[in-house]
Amino acid sequence: MPANSADRGVSWRIIVRFSLDEFQLFGDDRNMQDTLERPTGVDLERLKHDILELGQIGRNPEDRGIYRMAFTEADMAAKKWLQDRLDDFDIENKMDGAGNVIGVVGSDLEEPSVIVGSHTDTVPKAGMLDGALGVLCGLECLRRLKEEGVELKRPVEMISFSDEEGRFGGMLGSEAFCGMISPESLHATDLDGVILRDEMERRGMNPIGALDARRPSSSIEAYYELHIEQGPVLDTAKESVGIVENITGLFKWLVRFLGEANHAGTTPMDMRHDAFGGLAEFANELPRILEENGSEVSRATIGKAQILPGAPNTVPGEVEFSLDVRDTNPEILYELRHALRKALSAIARRRGLMMEFEEQSQIRPVQCSDLLVDRMEAQARKLDLSYRRMPSGAAHDAQIVAQIAPIVMIFVPSRDGQSHTPAEWTDWTDIEAGANLLYQSVREAATT
Ligand code: HGY
Ligand code: MN
Ligand code: MN
């Protein structure tokens, strides 16, 4: 059985001391006392403490951002912190070969599991809730099932998947879990050229172990994921939860324009092969390309760019940039792929540049299970929650797990629609509503 926290080296029990104003920044319209009196399915105070404590791991006090990118020391520290919390409640747990942390109650039961998942890795300078909230609400479900002595018919698992944010291209943890990785996957690099297998070894892991993380589809009854919406819909509508019906698909390219570095003073404008000029023209063309080939939920983002050689008085000879493209319709994604490639080639031809791109990852759009969505809606009604059915514009582990099991997601509102920023936040009352909906839904699935 898994090592206990003492065997896992440093324990991450951080005593969280928040200045009152910082806590009130995260507070909402009710004081702590109210939440202690209201009968809830989950223990909101315990959940609050976990959120704020986990939020300290990898946090930079200067910019208040969280830096728990996949397989960094901070990411591994968060995994160990999570296993310590499971140990605190004497919940059986392990870390699999892909670094997924798995806790389980009722493991002696032969039936397929109900799984609650999400992730604790983050983008750089992240907020406190993306992924972490879903993992901690899953942890709270396991604790409540134990505390209430619920008579389970099947095991209930909480899984925190590795690298959901795609530092190394895809969603390694959930892809490994679904048997979608190969030995080549371990040679993926991040945007700084760091190789996945090297980073895993630096963290004391055996990369090839990721190939053993595969779970048979027959072992899973249903998958639930609670996540912040990361958009403005619920916050604007003042609704507590969203029940997700479908999740956008995406593809990610790494694109290079290769031109000719030259002197910034002596090279006439009409004799340049300026690689950055190509990127600037392409970025300018994106709205038209989406207008002509996409839909109203199509998105295209250039999130990172490098200009080389990078001297102010040298015409850029090379640019390398990321391109993240999304839509909920696979046919539209196909059209966009074709149109973007055509635009890149035309710009390269016009400007005398070379163009090359490599596909870093592609994830299919998925539908959530109608049955699970209907049941979730019935629970939301029972809890008298304000809710709506809605699509997800963000990608999630759930859409990987959808390849092998029925899935459903719960969204909670993101204040001002913000995410992937330290300003990311959700009011405690909405966190409580979402966590209770998750708990009641999981409890129903695990006892029927
Ligand atoms: O990119 C996404 O949509 C997610 O935050 N990984
Ligand atoms: Mn996420
Ligand atoms: Mn994210």
PDB file of N, CA and C in Angstrom, residues 310-363:
ATOM      1  N   GLY A 310      16.825  38.849 -32.005  1.00  0.00           N
ATOM      2  CA  GLY A 310      16.353  39.549 -30.800  1.00  0.00           C
ATOM      3  C   GLY A 310      17.174  40.786 -30.456  1.00  0.00           C
ATOM      4  N   ALA A 311      17.848  41.364 -31.499  1.00  0.00           N
ATOM      5  CA  ALA A 311      18.600  42.618 -31.240  1.00  0.00           C
ATOM      6  C   ALA A 311      17.790  43.786 -31.812  1.00  0.00           C
ATOM      7  N   PRO A 312      17.733  44.914 -31.098  1.00  0.00           N
ATOM      8  CA  PRO A 312      16.919  46.038 -31.587  1.00  0.00           C
ATOM      9  C   PRO A 312      17.368  46.543 -32.965  1.00  0.00           C
ATOM     10  N   ASN A 313      18.650  46.355 -33.297  1.00  0.00           N
ATOM     11  CA  ASN A 313      19.116  46.921 -34.576  1.00  0.00           C
ATOM     12  C   ASN A 313      19.390  45.821 -35.605  1.00  0.00           C
ATOM     13  N   THR A 314      18.634  44.698 -35.460  1.00  0.00           N
ATOM     14  CA  THR A 314      18.737  43.628 -36.464  1.00  0.00           C
ATOM     15  C   THR A 314      17.345  43.240 -36.952  1.00  0.00           C
ATOM     16  N   VAL A 315      17.155  43.188 -38.253  1.00  0.00           N
ATOM     17  CA  VAL A 315      15.867  42.738 -38.823  1.00  0.00           C
ATOM     18  C   VAL A 315      15.673  41.285 -38.399  1.00  0.00           C
ATOM     19  N   PRO A 316      14.508  40.932 -37.789  1.00  0.00           N
ATOM     20  CA  PRO A 316      14.323  39.556 -37.304  1.00  0.00           C
ATOM     21  C   PRO A 316      14.433  38.519 -38.415  1.00  0.00           C
ATOM     22  N   GLY A 317      15.341  37.552 -38.191  1.00  0.00           N
ATOM     23  CA  GLY A 317      15.518  36.492 -39.191  1.00  0.00           C
ATOM     24  C   GLY A 317      14.598  35.319 -38.925  1.00  0.00           C
ATOM     25  N   GLU A 318      14.082  35.224 -37.651  1.00  0.00           N
ATOM     26  CA  GLU A 318      13.253  34.056 -37.313  1.00  0.00           C
ATOM     27  C   GLU A 318      12.254  34.416 -36.220  1.00  0.00           C
ATOM     28  N   VAL A 319      11.052  33.914 -36.350  1.00  0.00           N
ATOM     29  CA  VAL A 319      10.111  33.989 -35.216  1.00  0.00           C
ATOM     30  C   VAL A 319       9.541  32.596 -35.008  1.00  0.00           C
ATOM     31  N   GLU A 320       9.295  32.269 -33.747  1.00  0.00           N
ATOM     32  CA  GLU A 320       8.617  31.019 -33.420  1.00  0.00           C
ATOM     33  C   GLU A 320       7.443  31.392 -32.508  1.00  0.00           C
ATOM     34  N   PHE A 321       6.242  30.904 -32.831  1.00  0.00           N
ATOM     35  CA  PHE A 321       5.100  31.293 -31.981  1.00  0.00           C
ATOM     36  C   PHE A 321       4.113  30.143 -31.821  1.00  0.00           C
ATOM     37  N   SER A 322       3.374  30.197 -30.704  1.00  0.00           N
ATOM     38  CA  SER A 322       2.354  29.173 -30.425  1.00  0.00           C
ATOM     39  C   SER A 322       1.038  29.641 -31.039  1.00  0.00           C
ATOM     40  N   LEU A 323       0.225  28.668 -31.452  1.00  0.00           N
ATOM     41  CA  LEU A 323      -1.107  28.972 -31.979  1.00  0.00           C
ATOM     42  C   LEU A 323      -2.079  27.959 -31.380  1.00  0.00           C
ATOM     43  N   ASP A 324      -3.085  28.456 -30.660  1.00  0.00           N
ATOM     44  CA  ASP A 324      -4.074  27.608 -29.973  1.00  0.00           C
ATOM     45  C   ASP A 324      -5.429  27.914 -30.617  1.00  0.00           C
ATOM     46  N   VAL A 325      -6.040  26.913 -31.254  1.00  0.00           N
ATOM     47  CA  VAL A 325      -7.287  27.130 -32.020  1.00  0.00           C
ATOM     48  C   VAL A 325      -8.365  26.204 -31.490  1.00  0.00           C
ATOM     49  N   ARG A 326      -9.628  26.738 -31.310  1.00  0.00           N
ATOM     50  CA  ARG A 326     -10.676  25.940 -30.682  1.00  0.00           C
ATOM     51  C   ARG A 326     -12.023  26.112 -31.378  1.00  0.00           C
ATOM     52  N   ASP A 327     -12.828  25.047 -31.286  1.00  0.00           N
ATOM     53  CA  ASP A 327     -14.236  25.126 -31.640  1.00  0.00           C
ATOM     54  C   ASP A 327     -14.909  23.845 -31.125  1.00  0.00           C
ATOM     55  N   THR A 328     -16.227  23.927 -30.929  1.00  0.00           N
ATOM     56  CA  THR A 328     -16.935  22.733 -30.413  1.00  0.00           C
ATOM     57  C   THR A 328     -17.318  21.783 -31.553  1.00  0.00           C
ATOM     58  N   ASN A 329     -17.096  22.229 -32.823  1.00  0.00           N
ATOM     59  CA  ASN A 329     -17.510  21.413 -33.965  1.00  0.00           C
ATOM     60  C   ASN A 329     -16.289  20.867 -34.701  1.00  0.00           C
ATOM     61  N   PRO A 330     -16.128  19.523 -34.799  1.00  0.00           N
ATOM     62  CA  PRO A 330     -14.921  18.967 -35.432  1.00  0.00           C
ATOM     63  C   PRO A 330     -14.763  19.396 -36.900  1.00  0.00           C
ATOM     64  N   GLU A 331     -15.906  19.541 -37.632  1.00  0.00           N
ATOM     65  CA  GLU A 331     -15.805  19.960 -39.051  1.00  0.00           C
ATOM     66  C   GLU A 331     -15.238  21.376 -39.142  1.00  0.00           C
ATOM     67  N   ILE A 332     -15.677  22.234 -38.235  1.00  0.00           N
ATOM     68  CA  ILE A 332     -15.180  23.619 -38.271  1.00  0.00           C
ATOM     69  C   ILE A 332     -13.693  23.643 -37.923  1.00  0.00           C
ATOM     70  N   LEU A 333     -13.305  22.803 -36.967  1.00  0.00           N
ATOM     71  CA  LEU A 333     -11.867  22.740 -36.624  1.00  0.00           C
ATOM     72  C   LEU A 333     -11.068  22.319 -37.867  1.00  0.00           C
ATOM     73  N   TYR A 334     -11.638  21.390 -38.641  1.00  0.00           N
ATOM     74  CA  TYR A 334     -10.957  20.940 -39.865  1.00  0.00           C
ATOM     75  C   TYR A 334     -10.818  22.102 -40.858  1.00  0.00           C
ATOM     76  N   GLU A 335     -11.921  22.860 -41.040  1.00  0.00           N
ATOM     77  CA  GLU A 335     -11.892  24.020 -41.955  1.00  0.00           C
ATOM     78  C   GLU A 335     -10.850  25.050 -41.482  1.00  0.00           C
ATOM     79  N   LEU A 336     -10.829  25.303 -40.188  1.00  0.00           N
ATOM     80  CA  LEU A 336      -9.895  26.310 -39.647  1.00  0.00           C
ATOM     81  C   LEU A 336      -8.452  25.862 -39.848  1.00  0.00           C
ATOM     82  N   ARG A 337      -8.234  24.575 -39.653  1.00  0.00           N
ATOM     83  CA  ARG A 337      -6.871  24.048 -39.827  1.00  0.00           C
ATOM     84  C   ARG A 337      -6.376  24.348 -41.245  1.00  0.00           C
ATOM     85  N   HIS A 338      -7.291  24.086 -42.215  1.00  0.00           N
ATOM     86  CA  HIS A 338      -6.959  24.264 -43.639  1.00  0.00           C
ATOM     87  C   HIS A 338      -6.741  25.757 -43.953  1.00  0.00           C
ATOM     88  N   ALA A 339      -7.640  26.593 -43.471  1.00  0.00           N
ATOM     89  CA  ALA A 339      -7.571  28.034 -43.789  1.00  0.00           C
ATOM     90  C   ALA A 339      -6.335  28.679 -43.155  1.00  0.00           C
ATOM     91  N   LEU A 340      -6.004  28.268 -41.945  1.00  0.00           N
ATOM     92  CA  LEU A 340      -4.838  28.873 -41.256  1.00  0.00           C
ATOM     93  C   LEU A 340      -3.547  28.473 -41.959  1.00  0.00           C
ATOM     94  N   ARG A 341      -3.509  27.235 -42.376  1.00  0.00           N
ATOM     95  CA  ARG A 341      -2.307  26.761 -43.071  1.00  0.00           C
ATOM     96  C   ARG A 341      -2.120  27.519 -44.385  1.00  0.00           C
ATOM     97  N   LYS A 342      -3.237  27.737 -45.089  1.00  0.00           N
ATOM     98  CA  LYS A 342      -3.202  28.466 -46.372  1.00  0.00           C
ATOM     99  C   LYS A 342      -2.713  29.896 -46.140  1.00  0.00           C
ATOM    100  N   ALA A 343      -3.224  30.519 -45.101  1.00  0.00           N
ATOM    101  CA  ALA A 343      -2.838  31.919 -44.809  1.00  0.00           C
ATOM    102  C   ALA A 343      -1.357  32.004 -44.477  1.00  0.00           C
ATOM    103  N   LEU A 344      -0.868  31.068 -43.674  1.00  0.00           N
ATOM    104  CA  LEU A 344       0.560  31.073 -43.300  1.00  0.00           C
ATOM    105  C   LEU A 344       1.429  30.901 -44.545  1.00  0.00           C
ATOM    106  N   SER A 345       1.028  30.000 -45.441  1.00  0.00           N
ATOM    107  CA  SER A 345       1.839  29.765 -46.658  1.00  0.00           C
ATOM    108  C   SER A 345       1.816  30.998 -47.558  1.00  0.00           C
ATOM    109  N   ALA A 346       0.637  31.637 -47.675  1.00  0.00           N
ATOM    110  CA  ALA A 346       0.536  32.821 -48.557  1.00  0.00           C
ATOM    111  C   ALA A 346       1.416  33.952 -48.028  1.00  0.00           C
ATOM    112  N   ILE A 347       1.392  34.150 -46.724  1.00  0.00           N
ATOM    113  CA  ILE A 347       2.209  35.221 -46.130  1.00  0.00           C
ATOM    114  C   ILE A 347       3.697  34.911 -46.341  1.00  0.00           C
ATOM    115  N   ALA A 348       4.068  33.646 -46.146  1.00  0.00           N
ATOM    116  CA  ALA A 348       5.482  33.266 -46.325  1.00  0.00           C
ATOM    117  C   ALA A 348       5.906  33.534 -47.765  1.00  0.00           C
ATOM    118  N   ARG A 349       5.041  33.179 -48.724  1.00  0.00           N
ATOM    119  CA  ARG A 349       5.380  33.379 -50.151  1.00  0.00           C
ATOM    120  C   ARG A 349       5.552  34.870 -50.433  1.00  0.00           C
ATOM    121  N   ARG A 350       4.579  35.667 -49.994  1.00  0.00           N
ATOM    122  CA  ARG A 350       4.593  37.116 -50.282  1.00  0.00           C
ATOM    123  C   ARG A 350       5.848  37.774 -49.709  1.00  0.00           C
ATOM    124  N   ARG A 351       6.306  37.289 -48.575  1.00  0.00           N
ATOM    125  CA  ARG A 351       7.403  37.978 -47.877  1.00  0.00           C
ATOM    126  C   ARG A 351       8.749  37.282 -48.042  1.00  0.00           C
ATOM    127  N   GLY A 352       8.768  36.223 -48.891  1.00  0.00           N
ATOM    128  CA  GLY A 352      10.050  35.537 -49.103  1.00  0.00           C
ATOM    129  C   GLY A 352      10.541  34.860 -47.846  1.00  0.00           C
ATOM    130  N   LEU A 353       9.580  34.263 -47.090  1.00  0.00           N
ATOM    131  CA  LEU A 353       9.951  33.554 -45.853  1.00  0.00           C
ATOM    132  C   LEU A 353       9.758  32.052 -46.046  1.00  0.00           C
ATOM    133  N   MET A 354      10.409  31.296 -45.212  1.00  0.00           N
ATOM    134  CA  MET A 354      10.106  29.862 -45.091  1.00  0.00           C
ATOM    135  C   MET A 354       9.105  29.726 -43.945  1.00  0.00           C
ATOM    136  N   MET A 355       8.143  28.790 -44.067  1.00  0.00           N
ATOM    137  CA  MET A 355       7.199  28.582 -42.961  1.00  0.00           C
ATOM    138  C   MET A 355       7.178  27.098 -42.622  1.00  0.00           C
ATOM    139  N   GLU A 356       7.245  26.809 -41.338  1.00  0.00           N
ATOM    140  CA  GLU A 356       7.073  25.416 -40.910  1.00  0.00           C
ATOM    141  C   GLU A 356       6.254  25.410 -39.626  1.00  0.00           C
ATOM    142  N   PHE A 357       5.489  24.330 -39.428  1.00  0.00           N
ATOM    143  CA  PHE A 357       4.768  24.242 -38.157  1.00  0.00           C
ATOM    144  C   PHE A 357       4.703  22.787 -37.734  1.00  0.00           C
ATOM    145  N   GLU A 358       4.610  22.598 -36.398  1.00  0.00           N
ATOM    146  CA  GLU A 358       4.411  21.231 -35.906  1.00  0.00           C
ATOM    147  C   GLU A 358       3.179  21.228 -34.998  1.00  0.00           C
ATOM    148  N   GLU A 359       2.360  20.195 -35.162  1.00  0.00           N
ATOM    149  CA  GLU A 359       1.162  20.096 -34.321  1.00  0.00           C
ATOM    150  C   GLU A 359       1.585  19.568 -32.959  1.00  0.00           C
ATOM    151  N   GLN A 360       1.369  20.315 -31.902  1.00  0.00           N
ATOM    152  CA  GLN A 360       1.797  19.898 -30.560  1.00  0.00           C
ATOM    153  C   GLN A 360       0.755  19.020 -29.911  1.00  0.00           C
ATOM    154  N   SER A 361      -0.516  19.323 -30.200  1.00  0.00           N
ATOM    155  CA  SER A 361      -1.566  18.448 -29.639  1.00  0.00           C
ATOM    156  C   SER A 361      -2.875  18.767 -30.342  1.00  0.00           C
ATOM    157  N   GLN A 362      -3.752  17.782 -30.342  1.00  0.00           N
ATOM    158  CA  GLN A 362      -5.105  18.067 -30.795  1.00  0.00           C
ATOM    159  C   GLN A 362      -6.055  17.241 -29.929  1.00  0.00           C
ATOM    160  N   ILE A 363      -7.114  17.888 -29.494  1.00  0.00           N
ATOM    161  CA  ILE A 363      -8.063  17.218 -28.592  1.00  0.00           C
ATOM    162  C   ILE A 363      -9.453  17.377 -29.191  1.00  0.00           C
TER     163      ILE A 363
END
